[in-house]
Amino acid sequence: MWSVPDPVLNCCEGDVLVLLDSSGSVASYEFFHMVDFLKELLLPFSLGPDQVRVGLLQVGTEPHLEFSFDTYSSQDGLQAALGRTKQLKGNTNTVDALLMARNQVLKQGVPGGARPDLPRVLVWLTDGVDPGEVQEPMARLREEGVAILVVSTGHGNYQVLREVVSPPAEEHLFFVDIDDITIISEDLRNAIIEIIRAERLQVKSVTTTTAQLEWRPVLAGTGYYDIQFGPIRTGQTGGTGRSGTSPGTGLGPFQRITRPGDASSAKLIDLHPDTTYRVTLTPKANLEFNSLHATFTTLPEVQPVVQTLSTVTVSESSTNSVRVSWGPLLPHLIQGYQLEYSALPTGPLRVVSVSNRQNTTVLTGLQPDTQYLVTVSARQASGRERAMTVKVCTQEVLPALSDLQLTTVGDESVQLHWTGSYDGLRGYWVTWERGQSQRSTLYLPPNQLSTTLNHVPSRARVCVSPVYRTARGEGLCCTA
């Protein structure tokens, strides 16, 4: 098993398509070594949707897509798939394979194709024998941004192969005997890395005062990362500043933090809201690495939302008045309050204005036993209003019984007479004592103004009360 070079593990982000000559001109012995070479070449890369993806397209009489970019996201799966790869034999139809690569595999934005805005690499592994007219399709791929690297294990046409590779040819074109092919593994891998190295500094989770930095680790646990950041003027994104000030700004001191060589993220804190920052990350180690830059703007500070009117309550309801209260009381934000109310369903609208230092008032002159719709509005200094609406009910008028007469008509019998017939009257409630703490009751209709009670003990208390829709009115009592 090959050892894995640590610095490569998480370095890159891109799509690599291997174009493997699987025709009959390649001996089985050579094909086996080519596949073995690919396994070693690709082993160090971290695979996944946010890292490196690998596809394999075989060249034969008809091109055959062994697997596409989104098939394998782990080295175990990729290595096993390479080990299962069988040679096609047949003719060397490289041109058709290149057309398939261009129109399907390397095409961006199509299902199973390459990812947009990420580097694409075509690694062509061939014995160099009769590749066909590959110059034009290779040129089209290069024009579309695909980097082309070539490995020839035979005696191919040097001029043709030099013409199709991406410059510089001395770094992207390899001639090697099949028995010695492993000696170019590191050089070819480094050439791929230079193309797909993810030298990007990403800024995520930006808030009013913090931001999260993420990058691909390149130090493999050695050295450290130097991070400098500070505010910049709007529209200014470059330059270097004097020591102690933000690079290119002069707006204030920049800040500096460091992270160990195995880190891949850092959190920036104590930032100013609604401010544009420039951040520079520099890997520090024995080798030289490019500095990474990014610009971001913190979120503006959001003023807390104040509920200028959140509650409205009703109390002290009577037949012609009701108390309405509201809150919270915020005289520094509110200019005044206004109450609008009307009887339902179509009563006239009445308006009452209240001071901003008052959170309760009594509505008077209301009709008895009536439902009202009351709206309380808080007028803010900014001109905005917040309103809440409630329904309130006045009490029903409950006239008391005005006269009650009791007449004895026999042993333990009495006759009752009373005066009634009031508006809204529903009936009368008669109660009397029957001895030993027992009580009898009788309900009579509103048009009946007298009744006779039997078995009423001496000195028993007899009461008559008017009954209305919502409650009993005040009654009268007599002693038998």
Short mmCIF file of C-alpha atoms in Angstrom, two decimals:
data_model
loop_
_atom_site.label_atom_id
_atom_site.label_comp_id
_atom_site.label_asym_id
_atom_site.label_seq_id
_atom_site.Cartn_x
_atom_site.Cartn_y
_atom_site.Cartn_z
CA MET A 1 0.00 0.00 0.00
CA TRP A 2 1.30 3.47 -0.89
CA SER A 3 1.90 6.08 1.77
CA VAL A 4 -0.34 9.15 1.62
CA PRO A 5 1.40 12.54 1.41
CA ASP A 6 -0.33 14.56 4.13
CA PRO A 7 -0.14 17.98 2.46
CA VAL A 8 -2.36 16.77 -0.38
CA LEU A 9 -5.20 15.38 1.71
CA ASN A 10 -7.39 18.46 1.96
CA CYS A 11 -5.76 20.85 -0.43
CA CYS A 12 -7.95 20.90 -3.48
CA GLU A 13 -11.36 21.43 -5.01
CA GLY A 14 -12.09 20.50 -8.64
CA ASP A 15 -13.15 17.81 -11.12
CA VAL A 16 -10.54 15.45 -12.63
CA LEU A 17 -11.48 13.28 -15.60
CA VAL A 18 -9.11 10.46 -16.54
CA LEU A 19 -9.16 9.58 -20.26
CA LEU A 20 -7.71 6.05 -20.26
CA ASP A 21 -6.54 4.37 -23.48
CA SER A 22 -8.23 0.95 -23.26
CA SER A 23 -7.89 -0.02 -26.92
CA GLY A 24 -6.32 -3.11 -28.41
CA SER A 25 -3.02 -1.32 -29.07
CA VAL A 26 -2.39 -1.35 -25.31
CA ALA A 27 -1.05 -4.67 -24.07
CA SER A 28 -2.78 -6.22 -21.09
CA TYR A 29 0.44 -5.86 -19.13
CA GLU A 30 0.53 -2.14 -19.92
CA PHE A 31 -3.14 -1.65 -19.08
CA PHE A 32 -2.66 -3.28 -15.69
CA HIS A 33 0.24 -0.93 -14.93
CA MET A 34 -1.76 2.10 -16.11
CA VAL A 35 -4.61 1.28 -13.70
CA ASP A 36 -2.16 0.62 -10.89
CA PHE A 37 -0.53 3.96 -11.61
CA LEU A 38 -3.89 5.76 -11.44
CA LYS A 39 -4.63 4.21 -8.06
CA GLU A 40 -1.37 5.55 -6.66
CA LEU A 41 -1.76 8.94 -8.36
CA LEU A 42 -5.25 9.63 -7.02
CA LEU A 43 -4.95 8.05 -3.58
CA PRO A 44 -3.86 11.18 -1.65
CA PHE A 45 -6.78 13.37 -2.69
CA SER A 46 -9.73 13.95 -0.39
CA LEU A 47 -12.90 13.17 -2.32
CA GLY A 48 -16.36 14.62 -1.91
CA PRO A 49 -18.88 17.17 -3.17
CA ASP A 50 -16.84 20.04 -1.67
CA GLN A 51 -13.44 18.63 -2.56
CA VAL A 52 -12.02 16.60 -5.45
CA ARG A 53 -14.22 14.48 -7.74
CA VAL A 54 -12.87 11.90 -10.19
CA GLY A 55 -14.38 10.39 -13.33
CA LEU A 56 -13.01 7.66 -15.62
CA LEU A 57 -13.68 7.54 -19.38
CA GLN A 58 -12.21 4.63 -21.35
CA VAL A 59 -11.14 4.86 -25.01
CA GLY A 60 -12.06 1.98 -27.30
CA THR A 61 -14.07 1.43 -30.48
CA GLU A 62 -16.91 3.12 -28.57
CA PRO A 63 -16.12 5.33 -25.56
CA HIS A 64 -17.22 3.91 -22.21
CA LEU A 65 -17.84 6.04 -19.11
CA GLU A 66 -16.63 3.76 -16.32
CA PHE A 67 -17.88 6.16 -13.62
CA SER A 68 -18.83 9.83 -13.46
CA PHE A 69 -17.79 12.59 -11.09
CA ASP A 70 -20.60 12.06 -8.59
CA THR A 71 -20.19 8.27 -8.31
CA TYR A 72 -17.54 8.02 -5.57
CA SER A 73 -16.99 10.32 -2.59
CA SER A 74 -14.45 8.15 -0.74
CA GLN A 75 -11.08 6.66 -1.57
CA ASP A 76 -12.26 3.17 -0.64
CA GLY A 77 -14.94 3.32 -3.33
CA LEU A 78 -12.64 4.89 -5.92
CA GLN A 79 -9.81 2.44 -5.35
CA ALA A 80 -12.16 -0.55 -5.57
CA ALA A 81 -13.70 0.79 -8.80
CA LEU A 82 -10.27 1.26 -10.38
CA GLY A 83 -9.36 -2.27 -9.38
CA ARG A 84 -12.48 -3.61 -11.16
CA THR A 85 -11.78 -1.72 -14.41
CA LYS A 86 -11.60 -4.06 -17.42
CA GLN A 87 -9.87 -3.29 -20.70
CA LEU A 88 -12.18 -2.62 -23.67
CA LYS A 89 -9.79 -3.58 -26.51
CA GLY A 90 -10.92 -2.59 -30.00
CA ASN A 91 -9.93 0.53 -31.96
CA THR A 92 -8.39 3.69 -30.53
CA ASN A 93 -11.34 6.05 -31.05
CA THR A 94 -10.04 8.96 -28.98
CA VAL A 95 -12.00 11.60 -30.90
CA ASP A 96 -15.41 10.17 -29.95
CA ALA A 97 -14.26 9.84 -26.36
CA LEU A 98 -13.26 13.52 -26.35
CA LEU A 99 -16.65 14.49 -27.76
CA MET A 100 -18.35 12.57 -24.95
CA ALA A 101 -16.06 14.22 -22.42
CA ARG A 102 -16.84 17.70 -23.75
CA ASN A 103 -20.59 17.31 -24.22
CA GLN A 104 -21.39 15.25 -21.13
CA VAL A 105 -18.75 14.63 -18.49
CA LEU A 106 -16.86 17.94 -18.45
CA LYS A 107 -19.86 20.08 -19.32
CA GLN A 108 -20.81 22.31 -16.42
CA GLY A 109 -24.32 22.65 -15.06
CA VAL A 110 -25.68 19.32 -16.36
CA PRO A 111 -26.60 16.24 -14.27
CA GLY A 112 -23.47 14.23 -13.58
CA GLY A 113 -21.32 16.91 -15.19
CA ALA A 114 -18.66 19.21 -13.80
CA ARG A 115 -19.39 21.77 -11.10
CA PRO A 116 -19.71 25.44 -12.10
CA ASP A 117 -16.92 27.87 -11.15
CA LEU A 118 -14.47 25.10 -10.23
CA PRO A 119 -11.35 23.98 -12.15
CA ARG A 120 -11.63 21.01 -14.55
CA VAL A 121 -8.73 18.76 -15.47
CA LEU A 122 -8.46 16.13 -18.21
CA VAL A 123 -5.64 13.60 -17.66
CA TRP A 124 -5.10 11.60 -20.87
CA LEU A 125 -3.20 8.34 -20.33
CA THR A 126 -2.27 6.77 -23.68
CA ASP A 127 0.25 4.53 -25.39
CA GLY A 128 0.53 7.21 -28.11
CA VAL A 129 -0.38 4.86 -30.96
CA ASP A 130 -2.64 6.39 -33.63
CA PRO A 131 -4.70 8.73 -31.39
CA GLY A 132 -6.55 10.22 -34.38
CA GLU A 133 -7.33 13.88 -35.15
CA VAL A 134 -7.45 15.02 -31.52
CA GLN A 135 -6.13 18.57 -32.01
CA GLU A 136 -9.49 20.24 -32.68
CA PRO A 137 -11.53 18.63 -29.84
CA MET A 138 -8.64 19.20 -27.45
CA ALA A 139 -8.49 22.87 -28.50
CA ARG A 140 -12.21 23.26 -27.83
CA LEU A 141 -11.79 21.85 -24.34
CA ARG A 142 -8.92 24.22 -23.60
CA GLU A 143 -10.99 27.17 -24.88
CA GLU A 144 -13.73 26.17 -22.44
CA GLY A 145 -11.31 26.27 -19.53
CA VAL A 146 -10.37 22.60 -19.20
CA ALA A 147 -6.72 21.99 -18.28
CA ILE A 148 -5.24 19.09 -20.29
CA LEU A 149 -2.38 16.90 -19.07
CA VAL A 150 -0.98 13.99 -21.09
CA VAL A 151 0.98 10.87 -20.14
CA SER A 152 2.33 8.80 -23.07
CA THR A 153 3.83 5.37 -22.44
CA GLY A 154 4.76 4.67 -26.07
CA HIS A 155 6.32 6.45 -28.99
CA GLY A 156 3.54 8.88 -29.82
CA ASN A 157 3.80 11.97 -31.98
CA TYR A 158 5.54 14.46 -29.74
CA GLN A 159 4.42 17.48 -31.77
CA VAL A 160 0.75 16.46 -31.63
CA LEU A 161 0.83 15.76 -27.90
CA ARG A 162 2.72 18.98 -27.18
CA GLU A 163 0.09 20.88 -29.15
CA VAL A 164 -2.88 19.48 -27.23
CA VAL A 165 -1.63 19.93 -23.63
CA SER A 166 -2.23 23.09 -21.66
CA PRO A 167 0.85 25.27 -21.26
CA PRO A 168 3.45 24.98 -19.92
CA ALA A 169 4.06 21.74 -21.84
CA GLU A 170 7.18 20.89 -19.82
CA GLU A 171 4.97 20.54 -16.72
CA HIS A 172 1.90 18.96 -18.35
CA LEU A 173 3.34 16.49 -20.87
CA PHE A 174 5.03 13.27 -19.71
CA PHE A 175 6.79 10.59 -21.79
CA VAL A 176 7.68 7.52 -19.72
CA ASP A 177 8.24 3.79 -20.18
CA ILE A 178 5.40 1.74 -18.74
CA ASP A 179 7.76 -0.09 -16.38
CA ASP A 180 8.94 3.23 -14.92
CA ILE A 181 5.62 5.06 -14.88
CA THR A 182 5.54 5.43 -11.09
CA ILE A 183 8.50 7.82 -11.18
CA ILE A 184 6.24 10.57 -12.58
CA SER A 185 3.50 10.12 -9.97
CA GLU A 186 4.62 13.00 -7.78
CA ASP A 187 5.26 15.41 -10.65
CA LEU A 188 1.93 14.67 -12.30
CA ARG A 189 0.10 14.91 -8.98
CA ASN A 190 1.74 18.26 -8.24
CA ALA A 191 0.72 19.51 -11.68
CA ILE A 192 -2.89 18.58 -10.92
CA ILE A 193 -2.70 20.19 -7.49
CA GLU A 194 -1.44 23.48 -8.95
CA ILE A 195 -4.55 23.59 -11.12
CA ILE A 196 -7.19 22.59 -8.55
CA ARG A 197 -5.61 23.90 -5.35
CA ALA A 198 -8.41 25.53 -3.37
CA GLU A 199 -6.69 28.79 -2.52
CA ARG A 200 -9.86 30.40 -1.32
CA LEU A 201 -10.58 32.16 1.94
CA GLN A 202 -14.28 31.91 2.67
CA VAL A 203 -16.20 34.13 5.08
CA LYS A 204 -19.31 32.57 6.57
CA SER A 205 -21.85 33.17 9.36
CA VAL A 206 -21.39 36.95 9.34
CA THR A 207 -23.26 38.78 12.12
CA THR A 208 -23.15 42.36 13.39
CA THR A 209 -19.98 41.72 15.40
CA THR A 210 -18.54 38.34 14.32
CA ALA A 211 -17.53 36.38 11.21
CA GLN A 212 -16.28 32.84 10.57
CA LEU A 213 -13.26 32.26 8.33
CA GLU A 214 -12.70 28.91 6.59
CA TRP A 215 -9.85 27.76 4.37
CA ARG A 216 -8.19 24.64 3.01
CA PRO A 217 -5.29 23.65 5.29
CA VAL A 218 -1.96 23.62 3.47
CA LEU A 219 0.48 23.35 6.36
CA ALA A 220 -0.28 19.76 7.41
CA GLY A 221 0.13 20.57 11.07
CA THR A 222 3.43 22.45 10.72
CA GLY A 223 3.89 26.20 11.04
CA TYR A 224 0.95 28.50 11.71
CA TYR A 225 -1.54 30.81 10.01
CA ASP A 226 -1.21 34.57 10.43
CA ILE A 227 -4.55 36.40 10.12
CA GLN A 228 -4.83 40.19 9.86
CA PHE A 229 -8.11 42.07 9.48
CA GLY A 230 -9.43 45.60 9.73
CA PRO A 231 -12.06 48.01 8.34
CA ILE A 232 -11.75 49.55 4.90
CA ARG A 233 -13.45 52.38 3.11
CA THR A 234 -16.42 51.53 0.91
CA GLY A 235 -15.21 50.42 -2.51
CA GLN A 236 -11.57 49.99 -1.40
CA THR A 237 -10.40 46.38 -1.33
CA GLY A 238 -6.65 46.38 -1.78
CA GLY A 239 -3.36 47.90 -0.76
CA THR A 240 -1.03 47.60 2.17
CA GLY A 241 -1.06 49.91 5.11
CA ARG A 242 1.39 51.23 7.63
CA SER A 243 2.22 49.12 10.64
CA GLY A 244 -0.55 49.32 13.18
CA THR A 245 -3.28 50.42 10.78
CA SER A 246 -5.67 48.41 8.65
CA PRO A 247 -4.07 47.47 5.33
CA GLY A 248 -5.02 50.11 2.78
CA THR A 249 -7.32 52.08 5.13
CA GLY A 250 -5.78 54.20 7.86
CA LEU A 251 -9.19 54.02 9.57
CA GLY A 252 -7.91 52.41 12.73
CA PRO A 253 -5.66 49.69 14.08
CA PHE A 254 -5.93 46.32 12.41
CA GLN A 255 -6.17 43.19 14.49
CA ARG A 256 -3.98 40.10 14.25
CA ILE A 257 -4.64 36.56 15.38
CA THR A 258 -2.84 33.28 14.70
CA ARG A 259 -4.01 29.72 14.33
CA PRO A 260 -1.99 26.47 14.45
CA GLY A 261 -0.91 24.68 11.28
CA ASP A 262 -3.65 22.04 11.53
CA ALA A 263 -6.45 24.62 11.75
CA SER A 264 -8.90 25.30 8.94
CA SER A 265 -11.12 27.97 10.49
CA ALA A 266 -11.07 30.99 12.78
CA LYS A 267 -13.72 33.23 14.31
CA LEU A 268 -13.35 37.00 14.17
CA ILE A 269 -14.99 38.80 17.09
CA ASP A 270 -15.53 42.35 18.38
CA LEU A 271 -16.28 43.68 14.89
CA HIS A 272 -18.26 46.85 14.22
CA PRO A 273 -21.78 46.59 12.77
CA ASP A 274 -22.39 47.60 9.14
CA THR A 275 -18.65 47.82 8.43
CA THR A 276 -16.63 46.46 5.50
CA TYR A 277 -13.55 44.48 6.50
CA ARG A 278 -10.58 43.12 4.59
CA VAL A 279 -8.90 40.01 5.95
CA THR A 280 -5.57 38.49 4.92
CA LEU A 281 -4.50 34.93 5.80
CA THR A 282 -0.83 34.00 5.36
CA PRO A 283 0.47 30.46 5.94
CA LYS A 284 3.80 30.65 7.79
CA ALA A 285 6.20 27.72 7.28
CA ASN A 286 9.56 26.82 5.75
CA LEU A 287 7.95 26.84 2.30
CA GLU A 288 6.44 29.95 0.74
CA PHE A 289 2.66 30.08 0.31
CA ASN A 290 0.46 32.69 -1.26
CA SER A 291 -1.55 34.92 1.05
CA LEU A 292 -5.31 34.62 0.79
CA HIS A 293 -7.60 37.65 0.89
CA ALA A 294 -11.30 38.22 1.42
CA THR A 295 -13.61 41.17 1.93
CA PHE A 296 -16.89 41.10 3.84
CA THR A 297 -19.38 43.47 5.46
CA THR A 298 -20.89 42.92 8.88
CA LEU A 299 -24.63 43.13 9.30
CA PRO A 300 -26.22 46.41 10.37
CA GLU A 301 -27.32 46.69 13.96
CA VAL A 302 -31.01 45.98 14.29
CA GLN A 303 -32.94 48.18 16.68
CA PRO A 304 -35.05 46.13 19.08
CA VAL A 305 -38.75 46.11 18.27
CA VAL A 306 -40.73 47.78 21.08
CA GLN A 307 -44.33 46.72 21.51
CA THR A 308 -45.92 50.13 22.02
CA LEU A 309 -49.31 48.52 22.59
CA SER A 310 -49.55 44.90 23.67
CA THR A 311 -52.54 44.58 26.04
CA VAL A 312 -56.07 46.00 26.28
CA THR A 313 -58.32 45.00 29.19
CA VAL A 314 -61.91 45.79 30.24
CA SER A 315 -63.23 46.17 33.79
CA GLU A 316 -65.89 47.88 35.90
CA SER A 317 -68.64 47.25 33.38
CA SER A 318 -72.03 48.74 34.36
CA THR A 319 -75.27 49.43 32.54
CA ASN A 320 -73.97 52.65 30.94
CA SER A 321 -70.19 52.70 31.36
CA VAL A 322 -67.06 50.55 31.14
CA ARG A 323 -63.38 51.06 32.03
CA VAL A 324 -60.81 50.35 29.31
CA SER A 325 -57.09 49.97 30.20
CA TRP A 326 -54.01 49.33 28.02
CA GLY A 327 -50.26 48.89 28.24
CA PRO A 328 -47.39 49.28 28.37
CA LEU A 329 -47.25 52.97 29.22
CA LEU A 330 -44.40 54.47 27.15
CA PRO A 331 -44.67 58.28 27.22
CA HIS A 332 -41.17 58.68 25.69
CA LEU A 333 -42.30 56.84 22.54
CA ILE A 334 -46.02 57.64 22.34
CA GLN A 335 -47.55 61.05 21.56
CA GLY A 336 -51.03 60.07 22.66
CA TYR A 337 -53.80 57.51 22.61
CA GLN A 338 -57.13 57.48 20.81
CA LEU A 339 -60.15 55.33 21.58
CA GLU A 340 -62.85 54.73 18.97
CA TYR A 341 -66.01 52.88 19.96
CA SER A 342 -69.46 52.15 18.59
CA ALA A 343 -72.39 49.89 19.44
CA LEU A 344 -72.68 46.74 17.37
CA PRO A 345 -73.77 46.20 14.73
CA THR A 346 -74.27 49.71 13.31
CA GLY A 347 -74.06 52.26 16.12
CA PRO A 348 -72.56 55.74 15.61
CA LEU A 349 -68.76 56.05 16.02
CA ARG A 350 -67.48 58.02 19.00
CA VAL A 351 -63.87 59.10 19.59
CA VAL A 352 -61.99 59.89 22.81
CA SER A 353 -58.39 61.22 22.96
CA VAL A 354 -56.20 60.40 25.96
CA SER A 355 -52.83 61.75 27.15
CA ASN A 356 -49.62 59.76 26.56
CA ARG A 357 -49.23 59.51 30.34
CA GLN A 358 -52.58 57.85 30.86
CA ASN A 359 -53.27 54.15 30.33
CA THR A 360 -56.93 53.90 31.42
CA THR A 361 -60.22 55.72 30.89
CA VAL A 362 -63.94 55.20 31.48
CA LEU A 363 -66.31 55.24 28.53
CA THR A 364 -69.67 56.67 29.64
CA GLY A 365 -73.08 57.30 28.11
CA LEU A 366 -73.38 53.74 26.85
CA GLN A 367 -76.58 51.82 26.23
CA PRO A 368 -77.48 49.05 28.69
CA ASP A 369 -77.12 45.41 27.66
CA THR A 370 -75.24 46.35 24.45
CA GLN A 371 -72.09 45.05 22.81
CA TYR A 372 -69.50 47.64 21.78
CA LEU A 373 -66.42 47.45 19.56
CA VAL A 374 -63.55 49.47 21.09
CA THR A 375 -60.28 50.24 19.27
CA VAL A 376 -57.29 51.67 21.14
CA SER A 377 -54.60 53.34 18.97
CA ALA A 378 -51.12 54.40 20.11
CA ARG A 379 -49.72 57.27 18.03
CA GLN A 380 -45.92 57.17 17.91
CA ALA A 381 -43.63 60.17 17.46
CA SER A 382 -42.49 58.66 14.12
CA GLY A 383 -46.04 58.90 12.79
CA ARG A 384 -46.66 55.15 12.95
CA GLU A 385 -49.66 53.77 14.80
CA ARG A 386 -50.34 50.50 16.54
CA ALA A 387 -53.92 49.55 17.35
CA MET A 388 -55.76 46.80 19.19
CA THR A 389 -59.50 46.10 19.18
CA VAL A 390 -61.69 44.44 21.83
CA LYS A 391 -65.39 43.79 22.32
CA VAL A 392 -67.09 44.98 25.54
CA CYS A 393 -70.61 44.52 26.90
CA THR A 394 -72.58 46.78 29.21
CA GLN A 395 -74.69 45.30 31.98
CA GLU A 396 -78.40 44.66 31.62
CA VAL A 397 -80.79 46.92 33.58
CA LEU A 398 -82.36 44.79 36.35
CA PRO A 399 -85.35 46.64 37.95
CA ALA A 400 -86.23 45.48 41.43
CA LEU A 401 -89.65 44.12 42.42
CA SER A 402 -91.65 47.16 43.62
CA ASP A 403 -94.47 45.53 45.67
CA LEU A 404 -95.24 42.18 47.32
CA GLN A 405 -98.35 41.28 49.34
CA LEU A 406 -98.96 38.04 51.26
CA THR A 407 -102.45 36.90 52.40
CA THR A 408 -103.29 33.83 54.53
CA VAL A 409 -106.05 31.78 52.88
CA GLY A 410 -106.14 28.72 55.15
CA ASP A 411 -104.02 26.46 57.30
CA GLU A 412 -100.51 26.49 55.90
CA SER A 413 -101.64 28.25 52.68
CA VAL A 414 -100.85 31.80 51.56
CA GLN A 415 -101.63 33.83 48.48
CA LEU A 416 -98.99 36.12 46.92
CA HIS A 417 -99.60 39.24 44.83
CA TRP A 418 -96.91 41.49 43.33
CA THR A 419 -96.38 44.24 40.81
CA GLY A 420 -94.24 43.51 37.76
CA SER A 421 -94.22 43.67 33.91
CA TYR A 422 -90.79 45.27 33.29
CA ASP A 423 -88.86 45.52 30.00
CA GLY A 424 -86.76 42.44 29.42
CA LEU A 425 -88.53 40.43 32.10
CA ARG A 426 -88.26 36.66 31.59
CA GLY A 427 -90.27 35.47 34.63
CA TYR A 428 -90.37 35.29 38.45
CA TRP A 429 -88.51 33.14 40.92
CA VAL A 430 -90.46 32.23 44.09
CA THR A 431 -88.73 30.62 47.09
CA TRP A 432 -90.12 29.68 50.54
CA GLU A 433 -89.10 27.70 53.62
CA ARG A 434 -90.70 24.37 54.40
CA GLY A 435 -89.16 23.73 57.79
CA GLN A 436 -86.02 22.00 59.03
CA SER A 437 -83.82 24.03 56.66
CA GLN A 438 -85.75 22.82 53.60
CA ARG A 439 -86.43 25.29 50.78
CA SER A 440 -88.89 25.06 47.87
CA THR A 441 -88.68 26.99 44.61
CA LEU A 442 -91.16 27.85 41.86
CA TYR A 443 -90.58 29.54 38.49
CA LEU A 444 -93.49 31.53 37.04
CA PRO A 445 -93.93 33.17 33.62
CA PRO A 446 -93.68 37.00 33.31
CA ASN A 447 -97.45 37.48 32.83
CA GLN A 448 -98.35 35.78 36.13
CA LEU A 449 -98.44 38.25 39.04
CA SER A 450 -99.90 36.02 41.78
CA THR A 451 -99.81 32.46 43.08
CA THR A 452 -100.97 30.35 46.04
CA LEU A 453 -98.50 28.35 48.09
CA ASN A 454 -99.58 25.36 50.22
CA HIS A 455 -97.89 23.70 53.18
CA VAL A 456 -96.17 26.87 54.23
CA PRO A 457 -95.22 26.61 57.92
CA SER A 458 -95.88 29.44 60.32
CA ARG A 459 -93.40 32.32 60.17
CA ALA A 460 -91.86 30.93 57.01
CA ARG A 461 -90.04 33.49 54.83
CA VAL A 462 -91.41 33.84 51.27
CA CYS A 463 -89.47 35.74 48.53
CA VAL A 464 -90.24 36.73 44.92
CA SER A 465 -87.49 37.92 42.51
CA PRO A 466 -87.77 39.11 38.88
CA VAL A 467 -85.71 37.11 36.37
CA TYR A 468 -84.01 38.82 33.41
CA ARG A 469 -81.85 37.56 30.53
CA THR A 470 -78.52 37.75 32.35
CA ALA A 471 -79.40 37.66 36.05
CA ARG A 472 -82.05 38.04 38.74
CA GLY A 473 -83.21 41.44 39.80
CA GLU A 474 -83.61 42.49 43.42
CA GLY A 475 -86.66 40.79 44.99
CA LEU A 476 -88.96 41.29 48.02
CA CYS A 477 -89.63 38.95 50.95
CA CYS A 478 -92.47 38.56 53.48
CA THR A 479 -93.01 36.37 56.57
CA ALA A 480 -96.07 34.10 56.60
#
